Amino acid sequence: MTTLFYTGCSLDGFIADPDHDLSWLVSRDIDMGSAMGFETVQPRLGAAVMGASTWQWLVDHGEEAAVGGMPTWVLTHRDFAPADGVRFVAADTLDDVRSLHAEAVEAAGGKDLWLVGGGALVARFVEAGLVDELWVQLAPVTLGAGAPLLPARVELQLEEVVRNGDFVCTRYTVLGPGSAPVG
Ligand SMILES: NC(=O)c1ccc[n+]([C@@H]2O[C@H](COP(=O)([O-])OP(=O)(O)OC[C@H]3O[C@@H](n4cnc5c(N)ncnc54)[C@H](OP(=O)(O)O)[C@@H]3O)[C@@H](O)[C@H]2O)c1
């Protein structure tokens, strides 16, 4: 099974604007059922992990079904209203991240584990050596500021690129945390 981060992103590397608005993303044209669209990928996914702001966005927009009823972990220190199939936990240390990952992989039952975001959460999973792939759909817009895609240096290998509607859809293998440039 694969642990993957699948996300839309602005051309300048933000997955939400500073107000957690995604209208710049959801208003763009993409065929979800076509190459690298979410409906194509969704059948592979068996469990989901996300941060508190991402869950809050889903709740605020009545989009909790985006996780399709799969076992879901929301990493948080906040108190959220209970939701079916959703566990609210903190993962403050790398050991916490590793044990949560093991639990989620088991719950995924042989399917892939979907890291929904945000970027800092995914960076922690990369630091723990637990992320295999990055799937990024680049929208034709720059935001100037917002929630970063992946606020860490990570070495990647480009595996796949397709155009789908307004988006450049990319898939990368995660080689590992990067090191500082020499000199
Ligand atoms: N473009 C896309 O396709 C896409 C995909 C995903 C998300 N998004 C959007 O991007 C934005 C992401 O927001 P964000 O950058 O704030 O990231 P986030 O991961 O959604 O939320 C960050 C918060 O989650 C909690 N958290 C994260 N990691 C944790 C850990 N290991 N243990 C315990 N709590 C943890 C912390 O909040 P507390 O300590 O306060 O609980 C942290 O402040 C959201 O607006 C979301 O809707 C967009």
Short mmCIF file of C-alpha atoms and ligand atoms in Angstrom, two decimals:
data_model
loop_
_atom_site.label_atom_id
_atom_site.label_comp_id
_atom_site.label_asym_id
_atom_site.label_seq_id
_atom_site.Cartn_x
_atom_site.Cartn_y
_atom_site.Cartn_z
CA MET A 1 0.00 0.00 0.00
CA THR A 2 0.98 3.59 -0.59
CA THR A 3 0.76 6.66 1.65
CA LEU A 4 0.01 9.61 -0.60
CA PHE A 5 -0.69 13.32 -0.31
CA TYR A 6 -3.27 14.27 -2.95
CA THR A 7 -4.06 17.96 -3.20
CA GLY A 8 -4.90 20.93 -5.38
CA CYS A 9 -2.40 23.78 -5.25
CA SER A 10 -1.86 27.28 -6.58
CA LEU A 11 1.06 27.85 -8.90
CA ASP A 12 2.93 29.57 -6.06
CA GLY A 13 2.55 26.68 -3.65
CA PHE A 14 -0.54 27.31 -1.50
CA ILE A 15 -3.37 24.84 -0.87
CA ALA A 16 -5.72 27.44 0.67
CA ASP A 17 -5.74 31.21 0.76
CA PRO A 18 -5.06 33.03 4.09
CA ASP A 19 -8.78 32.79 4.97
CA HIS A 20 -8.92 29.04 4.24
CA ASP A 21 -10.90 29.87 1.11
CA LEU A 22 -10.80 27.33 -1.73
CA SER A 23 -13.03 29.12 -4.27
CA TRP A 24 -9.94 29.75 -6.43
CA LEU A 25 -9.64 25.96 -6.67
CA VAL A 26 -13.16 24.55 -6.81
CA SER A 27 -14.24 27.07 -9.47
CA ARG A 28 -11.69 25.68 -11.97
CA ASP A 29 -12.45 23.07 -14.58
CA ILE A 30 -11.27 19.51 -13.95
CA ASP A 31 -12.72 16.14 -14.99
CA MET A 32 -12.69 14.26 -11.67
CA GLY A 33 -13.20 10.94 -13.42
CA SER A 34 -10.39 11.46 -15.90
CA ALA A 35 -6.63 11.09 -15.73
CA MET A 36 -5.38 11.75 -12.18
CA GLY A 37 -8.77 13.25 -11.18
CA PHE A 38 -9.95 12.50 -7.65
CA GLU A 39 -12.71 10.06 -8.67
CA THR A 40 -10.07 8.02 -10.50
CA VAL A 41 -7.87 7.85 -7.42
CA GLN A 42 -10.60 7.49 -4.77
CA PRO A 43 -11.20 3.71 -5.20
CA ARG A 44 -7.57 3.13 -4.17
CA LEU A 45 -8.02 4.94 -0.85
CA GLY A 46 -8.85 3.08 2.36
CA ALA A 47 -8.28 5.61 5.15
CA ALA A 48 -7.67 9.34 5.52
CA VAL A 49 -5.62 11.59 7.82
CA MET A 50 -6.02 15.36 8.01
CA GLY A 51 -5.43 18.37 10.23
CA ALA A 52 -7.94 20.42 12.18
CA SER A 53 -8.29 23.29 9.66
CA THR A 54 -8.98 20.87 6.85
CA TRP A 55 -11.65 19.07 8.88
CA GLN A 56 -13.12 22.45 9.88
CA TRP A 57 -13.37 23.40 6.19
CA LEU A 58 -15.21 20.15 5.39
CA VAL A 59 -17.63 20.71 8.30
CA ASP A 60 -18.22 24.38 7.39
CA HIS A 61 -19.03 23.40 3.80
CA GLY A 62 -21.06 20.24 4.59
CA GLU A 63 -18.42 18.22 2.73
CA GLU A 64 -17.61 15.59 5.39
CA ALA A 65 -18.63 12.96 2.80
CA ALA A 66 -15.45 13.84 0.87
CA VAL A 67 -13.77 11.13 2.93
CA GLY A 68 -16.37 8.71 1.57
CA GLY A 69 -17.09 7.04 4.91
CA MET A 70 -13.53 5.67 5.11
CA PRO A 71 -11.86 5.50 8.55
CA THR A 72 -10.53 9.00 9.18
CA TRP A 73 -8.14 10.54 11.69
CA VAL A 74 -8.25 14.27 12.40
CA LEU A 75 -5.08 15.49 14.11
CA THR A 76 -6.01 18.16 16.60
CA HIS A 77 -5.95 19.53 20.12
CA ARG A 78 -9.42 21.04 19.65
CA ASP A 79 -12.81 19.65 20.68
CA PHE A 80 -14.88 18.81 17.62
CA ALA A 81 -18.38 17.38 17.53
CA PRO A 82 -18.22 13.59 17.10
CA ALA A 83 -18.60 12.26 13.56
CA ASP A 84 -19.09 8.67 12.34
CA GLY A 85 -15.82 6.92 11.53
CA VAL A 86 -13.73 9.94 12.54
CA ARG A 87 -11.16 9.84 15.37
CA PHE A 88 -9.84 13.11 16.80
CA VAL A 89 -6.32 12.65 18.16
CA ALA A 90 -3.09 14.58 18.73
CA ALA A 91 0.21 13.33 17.31
CA ASP A 92 2.79 15.61 18.87
CA THR A 93 5.89 13.43 18.53
CA LEU A 94 7.33 11.45 15.64
CA ASP A 95 6.55 8.29 17.63
CA ASP A 96 2.90 9.42 17.85
CA VAL A 97 2.92 9.98 14.08
CA ARG A 98 4.41 6.52 13.47
CA SER A 99 1.88 4.71 15.65
CA LEU A 100 -1.03 6.64 14.15
CA HIS A 101 0.25 5.78 10.68
CA ALA A 102 0.44 2.07 11.57
CA GLU A 103 -3.12 2.18 12.91
CA ALA A 104 -4.43 3.98 9.81
CA VAL A 105 -2.61 1.60 7.43
CA GLU A 106 -4.20 -1.35 9.19
CA ALA A 107 -7.64 0.28 8.99
CA ALA A 108 -7.12 0.91 5.26
CA GLY A 109 -7.26 -2.86 4.79
CA GLY A 110 -4.72 -3.12 1.97
CA LYS A 111 -5.81 0.11 0.26
CA ASP A 112 -3.80 3.32 0.18
CA LEU A 113 -3.63 5.90 2.96
CA TRP A 114 -4.71 9.40 1.91
CA LEU A 115 -3.00 12.33 3.62
CA VAL A 116 -5.53 15.09 2.93
CA GLY A 117 -3.44 17.95 4.34
CA GLY A 118 -2.42 20.45 5.50
CA GLY A 119 1.17 20.80 4.50
CA ALA A 120 2.82 20.92 7.94
CA LEU A 121 1.08 17.69 8.90
CA VAL A 122 2.34 16.02 5.73
CA ALA A 123 5.84 17.39 6.44
CA ARG A 124 5.79 15.57 9.79
CA PHE A 125 4.89 12.32 8.03
CA VAL A 126 7.74 12.91 5.54
CA GLU A 127 10.12 13.53 8.45
CA ALA A 128 9.04 10.16 9.87
CA GLY A 129 9.77 8.56 6.47
CA LEU A 130 6.14 7.58 5.94
CA VAL A 131 5.08 9.33 2.70
CA ASP A 132 5.47 7.53 -0.64
CA GLU A 133 3.83 9.83 -3.19
CA LEU A 134 2.74 13.40 -3.78
CA TRP A 135 -0.14 14.07 -6.21
CA VAL A 136 -0.44 17.80 -6.92
CA GLN A 137 -3.00 19.43 -9.24
CA LEU A 138 -1.65 22.85 -10.12
CA ALA A 139 -4.36 25.47 -10.65
CA PRO A 140 -3.70 28.40 -13.01
CA VAL A 141 -3.62 31.02 -10.26
CA THR A 142 -1.19 32.54 -7.78
CA LEU A 143 -2.39 33.49 -4.30
CA GLY A 144 0.60 35.30 -2.83
CA ALA A 145 -0.02 33.87 0.64
CA GLY A 146 -1.92 31.11 2.39
CA ALA A 147 -1.56 27.55 3.67
CA PRO A 148 1.66 26.10 2.25
CA LEU A 149 1.76 22.91 0.19
CA LEU A 150 4.67 21.36 2.10
CA PRO A 151 6.70 23.64 4.38
CA ALA A 152 9.85 21.49 4.40
CA ARG A 153 12.62 20.58 2.02
CA VAL A 154 11.67 17.27 0.40
CA GLU A 155 13.42 15.52 -2.47
CA LEU A 156 11.01 14.25 -5.13
CA GLN A 157 11.11 12.35 -8.36
CA LEU A 158 8.63 13.33 -11.07
CA GLU A 159 6.68 10.26 -12.24
CA GLU A 160 3.69 11.55 -14.20
CA VAL A 161 2.29 14.77 -15.70
CA VAL A 162 -1.03 15.24 -17.51
CA ARG A 163 -3.24 18.18 -18.37
CA ASN A 164 -6.78 17.79 -17.03
CA GLY A 165 -8.99 20.80 -17.83
CA ASP A 166 -7.47 23.89 -16.21
CA PHE A 167 -4.99 21.84 -14.19
CA VAL A 168 -1.51 20.41 -14.60
CA CYS A 169 -1.76 17.14 -12.65
CA THR A 170 1.51 15.78 -11.32
CA ARG A 171 2.60 12.72 -9.40
CA TYR A 172 5.93 12.43 -7.61
CA THR A 173 7.70 9.74 -5.63
CA VAL A 174 9.01 11.03 -2.29
CA LEU A 175 12.71 10.25 -2.09
CA GLY A 176 13.04 11.62 1.43
CA PRO A 177 13.65 14.73 3.49
CA GLY A 178 16.10 17.04 1.68
CA SER A 179 19.36 18.37 3.05
CA ALA A 180 20.61 21.94 2.95
CA PRO A 181 22.42 22.89 -0.26
CA VAL A 182 26.19 22.69 -0.04
CA GLY A 183 28.12 26.01 -0.10
N1 LIG B 1 -6.19 22.46 -2.01
C1 LIG B 1 -6.58 21.31 -1.50
O1 LIG B 1 -6.87 20.35 -2.24
C2 LIG B 1 -6.60 21.17 -0.02
C3 LIG B 1 -6.36 19.92 0.54
C4 LIG B 1 -6.36 19.85 1.94
C5 LIG B 1 -6.58 20.97 2.70
N2 LIG B 1 -6.83 22.14 2.10
C6 LIG B 1 -7.06 23.36 2.88
O2 LIG B 1 -5.77 23.81 3.31
C7 LIG B 1 -5.87 24.41 4.59
C8 LIG B 1 -4.89 23.68 5.49
O3 LIG B 1 -4.85 24.32 6.70
P1 LIG B 1 -3.57 24.24 7.65
O4 LIG B 1 -2.37 24.60 6.91
O5 LIG B 1 -3.94 25.02 8.87
O6 LIG B 1 -3.42 22.68 7.99
P2 LIG B 1 -4.28 21.58 8.77
O7 LIG B 1 -3.35 20.43 8.93
O8 LIG B 1 -5.57 21.30 8.09
O9 LIG B 1 -4.61 22.19 10.20
C9 LIG B 1 -3.54 22.57 11.05
C10 LIG B 1 -3.98 22.34 12.49
O10 LIG B 1 -4.26 20.94 12.71
C11 LIG B 1 -3.80 20.57 14.01
N3 LIG B 1 -2.71 19.61 13.82
C12 LIG B 1 -1.93 19.44 12.71
N4 LIG B 1 -1.02 18.47 12.91
C13 LIG B 1 -1.23 18.01 14.17
C14 LIG B 1 -0.62 17.00 14.95
N5 LIG B 1 0.42 16.27 14.48
N6 LIG B 1 -1.10 16.75 16.20
C15 LIG B 1 -2.15 17.48 16.67
N7 LIG B 1 -2.76 18.47 15.98
C16 LIG B 1 -2.30 18.73 14.75
C17 LIG B 1 -3.34 21.86 14.67
O11 LIG B 1 -4.49 22.51 15.21
P3 LIG B 1 -4.95 22.46 16.74
O12 LIG B 1 -3.71 22.19 17.59
O13 LIG B 1 -5.55 23.80 16.99
O14 LIG B 1 -5.98 21.38 16.83
C18 LIG B 1 -2.90 22.71 13.47
O15 LIG B 1 -2.89 24.08 13.73
C19 LIG B 1 -7.32 24.28 5.02
O16 LIG B 1 -8.00 25.47 4.71
C20 LIG B 1 -7.86 23.17 4.13
O17 LIG B 1 -9.25 23.32 3.87
C21 LIG B 1 -6.81 22.28 0.76
#
